[in-house]
Amino acid sequence: MRDSANISSGLVSHKKLGFKKWIKRDYGCYLFLLPIISGFFIFTVYPVVSSLFYSFTDYNGIYFSHVGFFQYQKIFSLGYGGMLKDVAYSFGITFLYAIIAVPLGMVLGYVVALICNREVKGVRVFRLLYYMPTIIPGVAMALLWADVFSLNGIANQFLDLFGLHSKFLEGEDSAFATLLFTSLWGIGGSVIMWLASLRNIPPEMYEAADLDGARYFTKLFKITVPMSTPMIFYNLINAIIGALQSFDTYAMVGRGPNDCLYFIAVRIYETAFGGGNQYGLASALGWLLFAVIAILTMIMFFTNKSWVNYGDGE
Amino acid sequence: MPKENIYHNVPPLSQEALFSRRKKLAKNVVLLAVKYIVMVALAVFLLFPYVFMVSKSLMGMVDINAAKPMLFPKSGVYFSNYKVFLDYWPYFRNSLVVVAINGVFIPLTGFMAAYPFARREFKGKKIMFAVMMSTIMLPGAVVMVPTYVMFNALGLVDNLASQWVTAFFGGGAMNIFLMIQFMRALPKDFDNAALIDGANMVQIFFKIMFPMCFNVMVFIGISTIIGRWSDFQGPLIYLRTLSKMTIAVAFYKQFSASGASSNFTNVRMAMAVCMTVLPMILFLAFQKQMIGGVKIGGIKG
């Protein structure tokens, strides 16, 4: 392996390399990386630095008059002009949504994958059908759900059969639950992933367990679930980070009735582009979101060793 | 030794054993039937929104404005609702431009970046890889405002170019990571043989890596197209004039403005169905790569 690596790059040692030789050897690689390196500086480094700067100013797109910590003070203060209550609510509701919707989707996807996994013909067709709803544009889904869950819509007609009625997306106490319910239509992707991960479990493990007379649920919790943990972990991080930044709900519910679904990504968007041009404040909120995501990622990375099975050599 | 041999020399079963085996078989059949029922029920549940959308798009005004909403058209089927597509054609065209450029160049530039990381050694590889991966953690909300300010200064606001210009500069750390993972798994012998034959890096890239990675690139291209087709935050921020908007945001503007058109739910549903046609066709045409890609994407690196 080592030899082949040396041939393919033509290098002998990493350290004893003059500048000329280094450029002569590596320039090809850097040329290939040129688009992404320039893109990194233009679309990541520059915006990150200026965003950090904006967050300490009252920049509105044209000028700024103050520099200081006042945006953060505003976010964290409760008094006059303070936003702590509103911001905390946005973070809270976003976090609540992520922490319910993501595991719910993953667990349901896992159960569905377990059902379709073995000895069932036509899995491919079902897999396809389950994935279909996830590729319908969010805006189209928004219109559809608005219609289905309207006061006089088909969902209420169904509830009428049981003598019930709900305001669904238009009611302050039902909008969140309705939104969670609509997120169920996104499980198709997780079903496909789980099916793939279940196939990767070596069948010998089950054969050994069968010889020992293990029952279905023993095998499920002693083999299947532990063997899936690397994927559970990886997907959990990704999906939660994604859900914390979710803007998809904006088309369907906006801020929600009485601002009850004012997710943090929506708040940042509205702060910056909703009319006030509060670029400084929006940047500060963006950094706050970054801090939350970074902390979550760290926690998950540092605690995963206790409950994630990476198998040998990881 | 093939496994079957173990079972070939099994002594004939006793009456009791045969009975218990039959019982087990019957149990399996019931289990299978239950599985199918659950799977079909789930498919009906998940496909309901789409079926309802199509059904409503074919209803006439009488059915739409009936006191009680209905699942299927009662007073005739109206394909004429789909004429609305012609009104929306300019926005479709805008969207097609955006997804075509992104769908080709995001996989291509991403592939270019992934190749040295996966197959070559060069100075600074480790640190560059770490920096690239760390950008995954960065929320879009952090860079949103300065990017807008920058695009504004460059005259890209209210310009369709704002939706595709980034495709030429990378292509997303997640996509690149996916390609790196895939390329690392390919045998190095191909590259080495080509090197010995005197091929250079560009030739190896196009003649060897490109064909081998084609499916991954198709996956990334198609999922980029599907994602950009439905993307609505980007165009919402950058596009102002209605005539320059992409289909998703034009559609959103039309139906969120409600007002008079709110009575024409059937026509709007027809439009929604039109929007789903492109993703559906692409997904069905490339389902092998799509399902394969979702699998690779989900398996941790």
XYZ file of C-alpha atoms in Angstrom:
615
model
C 0.000 0.000 0.000
C 2.718 2.409 1.030
C 4.626 1.757 -2.189
C 1.676 2.362 -4.391
C 1.028 5.641 -2.642
C 4.598 6.645 -3.345
C 4.407 5.775 -6.996
C 1.187 7.625 -7.529
C 2.482 10.815 -6.042
C 6.127 10.357 -6.851
C 7.272 11.468 -3.439
C 9.938 10.017 -1.238
C 9.774 12.020 1.925
C 7.473 14.737 3.139
C 9.980 16.819 5.015
C 13.125 16.963 2.880
C 11.614 18.854 0.027
C 12.825 22.101 -1.479
C 10.344 24.718 -2.586
C 10.972 24.079 -6.277
C 10.638 20.360 -5.953
C 7.551 20.739 -3.832
C 5.827 22.966 -6.394
C 6.964 20.728 -9.216
C 5.514 17.709 -7.494
C 2.306 19.137 -6.090
C 1.238 21.872 -8.476
C -1.174 19.501 -10.230
C -3.036 18.868 -6.995
C -3.258 22.566 -6.214
C -4.590 23.303 -9.690
C -7.307 20.750 -9.151
C -8.099 22.371 -5.817
C -8.022 25.903 -7.190
C -11.811 26.315 -7.583
C -12.568 25.083 -4.107
C -9.739 27.046 -2.476
C -10.786 30.290 -4.127
C -14.418 29.480 -3.354
C -13.455 28.875 0.257
C -11.911 32.318 0.576
C -14.647 34.155 -1.345
C -17.727 32.399 -0.021
C -16.611 31.247 3.413
C -13.641 33.102 4.885
C -14.651 36.574 3.772
C -18.330 36.223 4.801
C -17.397 34.613 8.116
C -15.006 37.417 9.016
C -17.377 40.174 7.944
C -20.315 38.478 9.631
C -18.376 38.418 12.886
C -17.592 42.093 12.398
C -21.198 43.011 11.508
C -22.395 41.297 14.656
C -20.561 43.956 16.696
C -22.074 46.840 14.720
C -25.457 48.244 13.787
C -24.754 47.749 10.079
C -27.826 48.081 7.879
C -26.347 47.521 4.428
C -25.289 51.126 3.926
C -23.453 52.342 7.006
C -22.883 51.672 10.690
C -22.548 54.160 13.509
C -21.674 52.058 16.551
C -19.191 49.319 17.267
C -19.504 47.205 20.385
C -21.208 44.353 22.106
C -24.638 45.962 22.031
C -26.278 43.469 19.671
C -25.372 40.615 21.986
C -26.428 42.708 24.981
C -29.765 43.291 23.291
C -30.207 39.581 22.627
C -29.399 38.625 26.200
C -31.266 41.341 28.061
C -34.792 41.186 29.371
C -35.441 44.874 29.930
C -36.688 47.523 27.528
C -35.745 46.634 23.946
C -34.289 43.339 25.145
C -34.973 40.273 23.045
C -34.068 37.472 25.411
C -37.626 36.197 25.685
C -38.220 36.149 21.933
C -34.837 34.725 21.033
C -35.040 32.089 23.735
C -38.467 31.131 22.450
C -37.144 30.803 18.890
C -34.240 28.644 19.993
C -36.506 26.639 22.282
C -39.133 25.879 19.668
C -36.480 25.074 17.050
C -34.694 22.765 19.441
C -37.929 21.115 20.499
C -38.870 20.540 16.883
C -35.440 19.096 16.048
C -35.325 16.895 19.110
C -38.770 15.409 18.419
C -38.938 15.330 14.614
C -35.462 13.894 14.002
C -35.547 10.903 16.371
C -39.180 10.278 15.449
C -38.317 10.086 11.766
C -35.279 7.943 12.437
C -37.062 5.466 14.689
C -40.030 5.142 12.353
C -37.696 4.776 9.374
C -35.830 2.083 11.258
C -38.999 0.177 12.073
C -40.125 0.385 8.455
C -36.707 -0.830 7.309
C -36.930 -3.770 9.728
C -40.313 -4.678 8.282
C -39.150 -4.497 4.669
C -35.720 -5.916 5.279
C -35.794 -9.666 4.897
C -37.521 -12.239 2.742
C -40.005 -9.784 1.303
C -40.394 -9.554 -2.449
C -40.984 -6.186 -4.029
C -38.951 -4.244 -1.482
C -37.482 -2.217 -4.312
C -40.870 -0.947 -5.401
C -41.899 -0.040 -1.874
C -38.573 1.633 -1.248
C -39.211 3.797 -4.290
C -42.756 4.632 -3.243
C -41.620 5.617 0.247
C -38.944 7.904 -1.132
C -41.277 9.662 -3.586
C -42.820 12.197 -1.157
C -39.382 13.518 -0.189
C -38.692 14.859 -3.680
C -41.889 16.899 -3.966
C -40.873 20.582 -3.758
C -41.501 22.057 -0.315
C -43.541 24.902 -1.733
C -45.922 22.456 -3.423
C -46.213 20.498 -0.185
C -46.885 23.742 1.675
C -49.830 24.545 -0.563
C -51.123 21.012 -0.244
C -50.922 20.890 3.560
C -52.492 24.318 3.813
C -55.406 22.911 1.827
C -55.622 19.557 3.619
C -55.485 21.173 7.054
C -57.649 24.191 6.295
C -60.617 24.823 8.594
C -62.967 23.274 6.077
C -60.423 20.840 4.659
C -60.272 17.126 4.191
C -58.498 16.494 7.506
C -61.230 18.203 9.469
C -63.806 16.285 7.505
C -62.093 13.108 8.640
C -62.090 14.317 12.252
C -65.777 15.125 11.948
C -66.432 11.400 11.729
C -65.319 11.220 15.355
C -67.060 14.438 16.286
C -63.770 16.313 16.522
C -62.472 19.503 14.982
C -59.084 21.151 14.929
C -57.637 24.421 13.715
C -54.447 22.552 12.767
C -51.887 24.962 11.321
C -54.027 27.971 12.175
C -54.362 27.175 15.872
C -51.669 28.234 18.304
C -51.821 24.983 20.265
C -52.185 22.627 17.299
C -49.779 24.133 14.746
C -46.659 22.540 16.218
C -48.171 19.060 16.364
C -49.503 19.417 12.826
C -46.092 20.453 11.583
C -44.536 17.430 13.282
C -47.156 15.225 11.666
C -46.337 16.531 8.192
C -42.641 15.809 8.822
C -43.544 12.090 8.779
C -43.692 12.253 4.988
C -39.928 12.676 4.947
C -39.017 9.254 6.347
C -38.295 7.772 2.903
C -34.634 8.785 2.939
C -34.025 7.237 6.324
C -35.776 4.027 5.265
C -33.363 3.625 2.349
C -30.347 4.252 4.560
C -31.489 1.832 7.222
C -32.176 -0.835 4.629
C -28.610 -0.419 3.375
C -27.163 -0.583 6.872
C -29.185 -3.676 7.739
C -27.841 -5.411 4.638
C -24.294 -4.634 5.797
C -24.638 -6.682 8.965
C -22.828 -9.978 8.347
C -25.359 -12.834 8.168
C -22.960 -15.076 10.126
C -23.902 -13.170 13.260
C -27.525 -14.155 12.863
C -26.609 -17.729 12.002
C -24.555 -17.984 15.180
C -27.407 -16.522 17.183
C -29.854 -18.946 15.561
C -27.666 -21.870 16.591
C -27.848 -20.582 20.143
C -31.618 -20.462 19.832
C -31.940 -16.696 20.070
C -35.395 -15.184 19.646
C -36.262 -12.361 17.290
C -36.129 -9.568 19.859
C -32.889 -10.863 21.359
C -31.320 -10.717 17.924
C -32.831 -7.288 17.312
C -31.407 -5.697 20.448
C -28.163 -7.679 20.681
C -27.138 -7.673 17.015
C -29.181 -5.468 14.714
C -29.405 -2.305 16.795
C -25.794 -2.312 18.099
C -24.483 -2.951 14.585
C -26.423 0.063 13.302
C -25.128 2.514 15.904
C -22.424 4.153 13.765
C -25.102 5.114 11.292
C -27.538 6.134 13.994
C -24.900 8.441 15.417
C -23.835 9.944 12.124
C -27.346 10.526 10.909
C -28.478 11.904 14.229
C -25.820 14.625 14.138
C -26.504 15.513 10.539
C -30.252 15.529 10.863
C -30.297 17.587 14.070
C -27.875 20.146 12.654
C -30.056 20.300 9.557
C -33.283 20.616 11.525
C -31.901 23.448 13.689
C -31.374 25.473 10.508
C -34.636 24.479 8.935
C -36.288 27.165 6.870
C -38.669 24.840 5.024
C -41.558 25.631 7.311
C -41.554 29.256 6.207
C -43.504 28.563 3.032
C -46.159 26.586 4.894
C -46.711 28.521 8.110
C -44.500 31.602 8.022
C -44.018 32.460 11.677
C -47.034 30.423 12.668
C -50.169 31.742 14.335
C -49.211 34.414 16.853
C -45.521 33.731 16.092
C -45.745 30.318 17.761
C -43.592 28.683 15.045
C -41.005 31.438 14.825
C -38.026 29.141 14.205
C -34.569 30.610 14.583
C -33.677 30.399 10.881
C -36.906 32.221 10.061
C -36.120 34.849 12.705
C -32.666 35.439 11.248
C -34.106 35.732 7.756
C -36.804 38.164 8.875
C -34.359 40.204 10.948
C -32.087 40.686 7.962
C -34.444 40.772 5.006
C -37.918 41.181 6.498
C -37.860 44.950 6.095
C -35.681 46.287 8.904
C -32.311 45.501 7.307
C -30.938 44.728 10.770
C -27.838 43.067 9.363
C -25.845 43.448 12.577
C -28.494 41.834 14.717
C -29.088 39.050 12.186
C -25.356 38.279 12.127
C -25.245 38.135 15.920
C -28.172 35.705 15.915
C -26.379 33.664 13.252
C -23.323 33.353 15.484
C -25.491 32.343 18.385
C -26.939 29.576 16.231
C -23.423 28.569 15.255
C -22.450 28.344 18.935
C -25.424 26.108 19.695
C -24.651 23.829 16.757
C -20.958 23.662 17.664
C -21.739 22.756 21.285
C -24.196 20.068 20.198
C -21.699 18.595 17.768
C -18.993 18.518 20.445
C -21.291 16.868 22.966
C -22.272 14.209 20.479
C -18.706 13.577 19.372
C -17.327 13.288 22.886
C -20.094 11.146 24.294
C -20.488 8.813 21.339
C -17.774 6.390 22.456
C -19.932 5.177 25.303
C -22.838 4.111 23.165
C -21.615 3.762 19.608
C -20.216 0.531 18.314
C -17.657 1.243 15.626
C -16.552 -2.349 15.352
C -12.872 -3.236 14.981
C -10.196 -0.838 13.906
C -12.154 2.363 14.337
C -17.331 -25.815 1.108
C -20.788 -24.684 -0.026
C -23.217 -24.320 2.841
C -25.936 -26.524 1.326
C -23.898 -29.665 1.936
C -24.676 -29.507 5.601
C -28.353 -29.961 4.908
C -28.096 -32.670 2.262
C -27.351 -35.478 4.691
C -30.102 -34.676 7.152
C -31.986 -37.834 8.191
C -35.721 -37.989 7.280
C -37.916 -36.070 9.691
C -40.229 -37.730 12.163
C -43.987 -37.104 12.044
C -43.781 -34.662 14.918
C -40.932 -32.715 13.436
C -42.773 -32.507 10.141
C -45.835 -31.160 11.914
C -43.893 -28.520 13.780
C -42.203 -27.516 10.563
C -45.551 -27.048 8.876
C -46.728 -24.997 11.821
C -43.683 -22.819 11.487
C -44.348 -22.398 7.778
C -47.926 -21.333 8.445
C -46.638 -18.831 11.003
C -44.227 -17.438 8.438
C -46.980 -17.023 5.853
C -49.104 -15.094 8.336
C -46.117 -12.957 9.272
C -45.425 -12.234 5.624
C -49.045 -11.292 5.006
C -48.963 -8.912 7.964
C -45.760 -7.383 6.629
C -47.300 -6.786 3.230
C -50.404 -5.241 4.751
C -48.265 -2.880 6.823
C -46.105 -2.002 3.822
C -49.064 -1.318 1.552
C -50.806 0.719 4.243
C -47.658 2.767 4.697
C -47.341 3.322 0.947
C -50.941 4.528 0.809
C -50.289 6.844 3.748
C -47.118 8.300 2.254
C -48.512 8.687 -1.244
C -51.782 10.194 -0.100
C -50.629 13.828 -0.424
C -49.510 13.321 -3.979
C -52.628 11.473 -5.048
C -54.750 14.130 -3.394
C -52.805 16.858 -5.162
C -53.312 15.241 -8.564
C -56.956 14.538 -7.852
C -57.671 18.091 -6.766
C -55.846 19.479 -9.798
C -58.431 17.773 -12.020
C -61.506 19.083 -10.222
C -63.859 21.662 -11.663
C -64.940 24.837 -9.887
C -68.117 23.160 -8.615
C -66.170 20.487 -6.770
C -63.632 22.956 -5.410
C -66.248 25.259 -3.958
C -68.473 22.498 -2.601
C -69.346 22.880 1.069
C -67.688 19.580 1.878
C -64.241 18.917 0.449
C -63.987 15.719 -1.567
C -61.211 13.290 -2.329
C -61.995 12.681 -5.993
C -63.655 14.815 -8.686
C -67.405 14.248 -8.852
C -68.589 16.506 -11.636
C -66.155 15.730 -14.402
C -62.418 15.853 -14.888
C -60.856 19.131 -16.015
C -57.472 18.742 -17.688
C -57.814 22.347 -18.781
C -56.579 23.381 -15.315
C -53.129 22.480 -16.543
C -53.171 25.414 -18.965
C -51.756 27.353 -16.018
C -48.409 25.880 -16.918
C -48.152 28.327 -19.826
C -48.458 31.276 -17.438
C -45.664 29.904 -15.332
C -43.387 28.940 -18.199
C -41.006 31.951 -17.776
C -40.318 30.907 -14.174
C -39.817 27.319 -15.260
C -37.259 28.533 -17.755
C -35.418 30.462 -15.029
C -35.408 27.391 -12.821
C -34.187 25.197 -15.653
C -31.207 27.510 -16.207
C -30.363 27.443 -12.502
C -30.643 23.686 -12.065
C -28.815 22.902 -15.311
C -25.752 24.955 -14.388
C -25.721 23.753 -10.794
C -26.449 20.158 -11.726
C -23.451 20.006 -14.064
C -20.848 22.132 -12.328
C -21.410 21.259 -8.686
C -20.522 17.583 -9.242
C -17.711 18.545 -11.619
C -15.914 21.058 -9.385
C -16.620 18.851 -6.382
C -15.084 15.920 -8.194
C -12.038 18.011 -9.062
C -11.564 18.838 -5.392
C -12.178 15.288 -4.225
C -9.622 13.721 -6.556
C -6.407 15.042 -4.955
C -7.768 14.383 -1.474
C -8.659 10.803 -2.257
C -5.865 9.697 -4.583
C -2.809 11.918 -4.203
C -0.337 13.070 -1.622
C 0.491 16.742 -1.353
C 1.653 19.215 1.226
C -1.107 20.577 3.416
C -3.560 17.797 2.570
C -4.498 17.006 6.142
C -5.062 20.559 7.245
C -6.971 21.440 4.087
C -9.190 18.428 4.541
C -9.869 19.362 8.163
C -10.704 22.948 7.218
C -13.023 21.787 4.462
C -14.848 19.382 6.751
C -15.230 22.003 9.456
C -17.240 24.175 7.073
C -20.009 21.583 7.275
C -20.703 22.771 10.801
C -21.070 26.392 9.721
C -24.747 27.336 9.443
C -25.830 29.152 6.323
C -27.310 31.853 8.546
C -23.806 33.008 9.543
C -22.656 33.775 6.015
C -26.070 34.817 4.703
C -25.848 38.554 5.371
C -22.274 39.228 4.183
C -22.851 37.096 1.089
C -25.893 39.191 0.311
C -23.927 42.401 0.819
C -21.159 41.084 -1.413
C -23.574 39.965 -4.138
C -25.266 43.330 -3.912
C -21.954 45.099 -4.509
C -21.266 42.828 -7.476
C -24.660 43.538 -9.019
C -25.845 39.967 -8.489
C -28.925 40.836 -6.456
C -32.080 40.480 -8.537
C -29.952 38.637 -11.061
C -30.446 34.976 -11.863
C -26.664 34.533 -11.791
C -26.810 34.762 -7.990
C -28.385 31.314 -8.024
C -25.637 29.555 -9.963
C -22.402 31.499 -9.622
C -21.253 29.481 -6.587
C -21.419 26.240 -8.588
C -18.021 27.043 -10.086
C -16.301 27.303 -6.721
C -16.435 23.950 -5.039
C -19.721 22.236 -4.629
C -20.300 21.697 -0.957
C -18.131 19.954 1.589
C -20.682 17.191 2.080
C -20.671 16.272 -1.618
C -16.896 16.329 -1.757
C -16.676 14.164 1.328
C -19.031 11.679 -0.271
C -16.889 11.494 -3.411
C -13.683 11.181 -1.408
C -15.144 8.255 0.506
C -16.188 6.609 -2.718
C -12.865 7.185 -4.507
C -10.784 5.922 -1.616
C -12.474 2.566 -1.925
C -11.434 2.155 -5.584
C -8.317 0.058 -6.245
C -5.150 2.095 -6.809
C -3.877 -0.322 -9.463
C -5.660 1.566 -12.220
C -3.855 4.805 -11.432
C -0.524 3.059 -11.079
C -0.850 1.206 -14.359
C -1.732 4.440 -16.107
C 1.207 6.234 -14.448
C 3.594 3.576 -15.638
C 2.186 3.976 -19.119
C 3.074 7.651 -18.869
C -0.343 9.174 -18.237
C -0.452 12.493 -16.426
C -2.797 13.602 -13.691
C -5.352 15.157 -16.018
C -5.509 12.029 -18.166
C -5.944 9.798 -15.127
C -8.638 12.109 -13.861
C -10.693 12.094 -17.041
C -9.998 8.650 -18.465
C -9.913 6.546 -15.296
C -11.495 8.267 -12.331
C -14.294 9.942 -14.239
C -15.873 6.765 -15.649
C -15.453 4.939 -12.347
C -17.064 7.738 -10.348
C -19.762 8.501 -12.861
C -22.590 7.080 -10.769
C -21.650 9.112 -7.708
C -21.514 12.225 -9.837
C -24.904 11.437 -11.307
C -26.255 11.057 -7.778
C -24.810 14.388 -6.677
C -25.924 16.086 -9.888
C -29.470 14.796 -9.666
C -29.860 15.524 -5.973
C -28.475 19.008 -6.599
C -31.028 19.507 -9.343
C -33.888 18.257 -7.179
C -32.699 20.388 -4.249
C -32.260 23.530 -6.312
C -35.570 22.997 -8.069
C -37.350 23.202 -4.717
C -34.946 25.683 -3.113
C -36.834 28.673 -1.983
C -34.752 30.518 0.589
C -31.971 31.487 -1.846
C -34.226 32.903 -4.555
C -36.399 34.534 -1.892
C -33.421 36.519 -0.627
C -31.751 37.369 -3.907
C -34.491 37.733 -6.513
C -36.822 40.723 -6.406
C -38.473 41.179 -9.805
C -41.178 38.633 -10.496
C -39.964 37.961 -14.030
C -36.550 36.882 -12.724
C -37.827 34.450 -10.127
C -37.451 30.717 -10.125
C -40.532 28.536 -10.124
C -40.554 27.705 -6.407
C -40.426 31.274 -5.213
C -42.707 32.611 -7.967
C -45.254 29.998 -6.968
C -44.841 30.902 -3.302
C -45.318 34.616 -4.032
C -48.462 33.895 -6.023
C -50.151 31.722 -3.472
C -49.030 33.569 -0.356
C -50.474 36.737 -1.854
C -53.757 34.760 -1.866
C -56.488 37.303 -2.582
C -58.474 36.606 -5.699
C -56.605 33.485 -6.774
C -57.335 31.707 -3.502
C -60.568 30.422 -5.020
C -58.707 28.581 -7.741
C -57.277 25.803 -5.617
C -57.629 23.368 -8.507
C -55.484 25.521 -10.797
C -52.851 25.989 -8.121
C -52.785 22.265 -7.437
C -52.273 21.723 -11.182
C -49.307 24.071 -10.963
C -47.966 22.191 -7.937
C -48.223 18.942 -9.892
C -46.332 20.528 -12.799
C -43.555 21.444 -10.370
C -43.166 17.843 -9.260
C -42.827 16.461 -12.793
C -39.128 17.207 -13.259
C -37.940 15.774 -9.908
C -40.130 12.700 -10.394
C -38.845 11.969 -13.900
C -35.225 12.484 -12.885
C -35.631 10.338 -9.822
C -37.295 7.493 -11.701
C -34.801 7.666 -14.569
C -31.810 7.569 -12.222
C -33.261 5.554 -9.369
C -30.319 3.158 -9.329
C -27.816 5.945 -8.705
C -30.174 7.820 -6.403
C -30.839 4.902 -4.075
C -27.180 3.912 -4.228
C -26.154 7.465 -3.380
C -28.505 7.781 -0.437
C -26.944 4.578 0.851
C -23.351 5.821 0.556
C -24.365 9.172 1.964
C -25.837 7.611 5.045
C -23.033 5.245 5.880
C -20.566 7.038 8.080
C -17.149 7.836 6.670
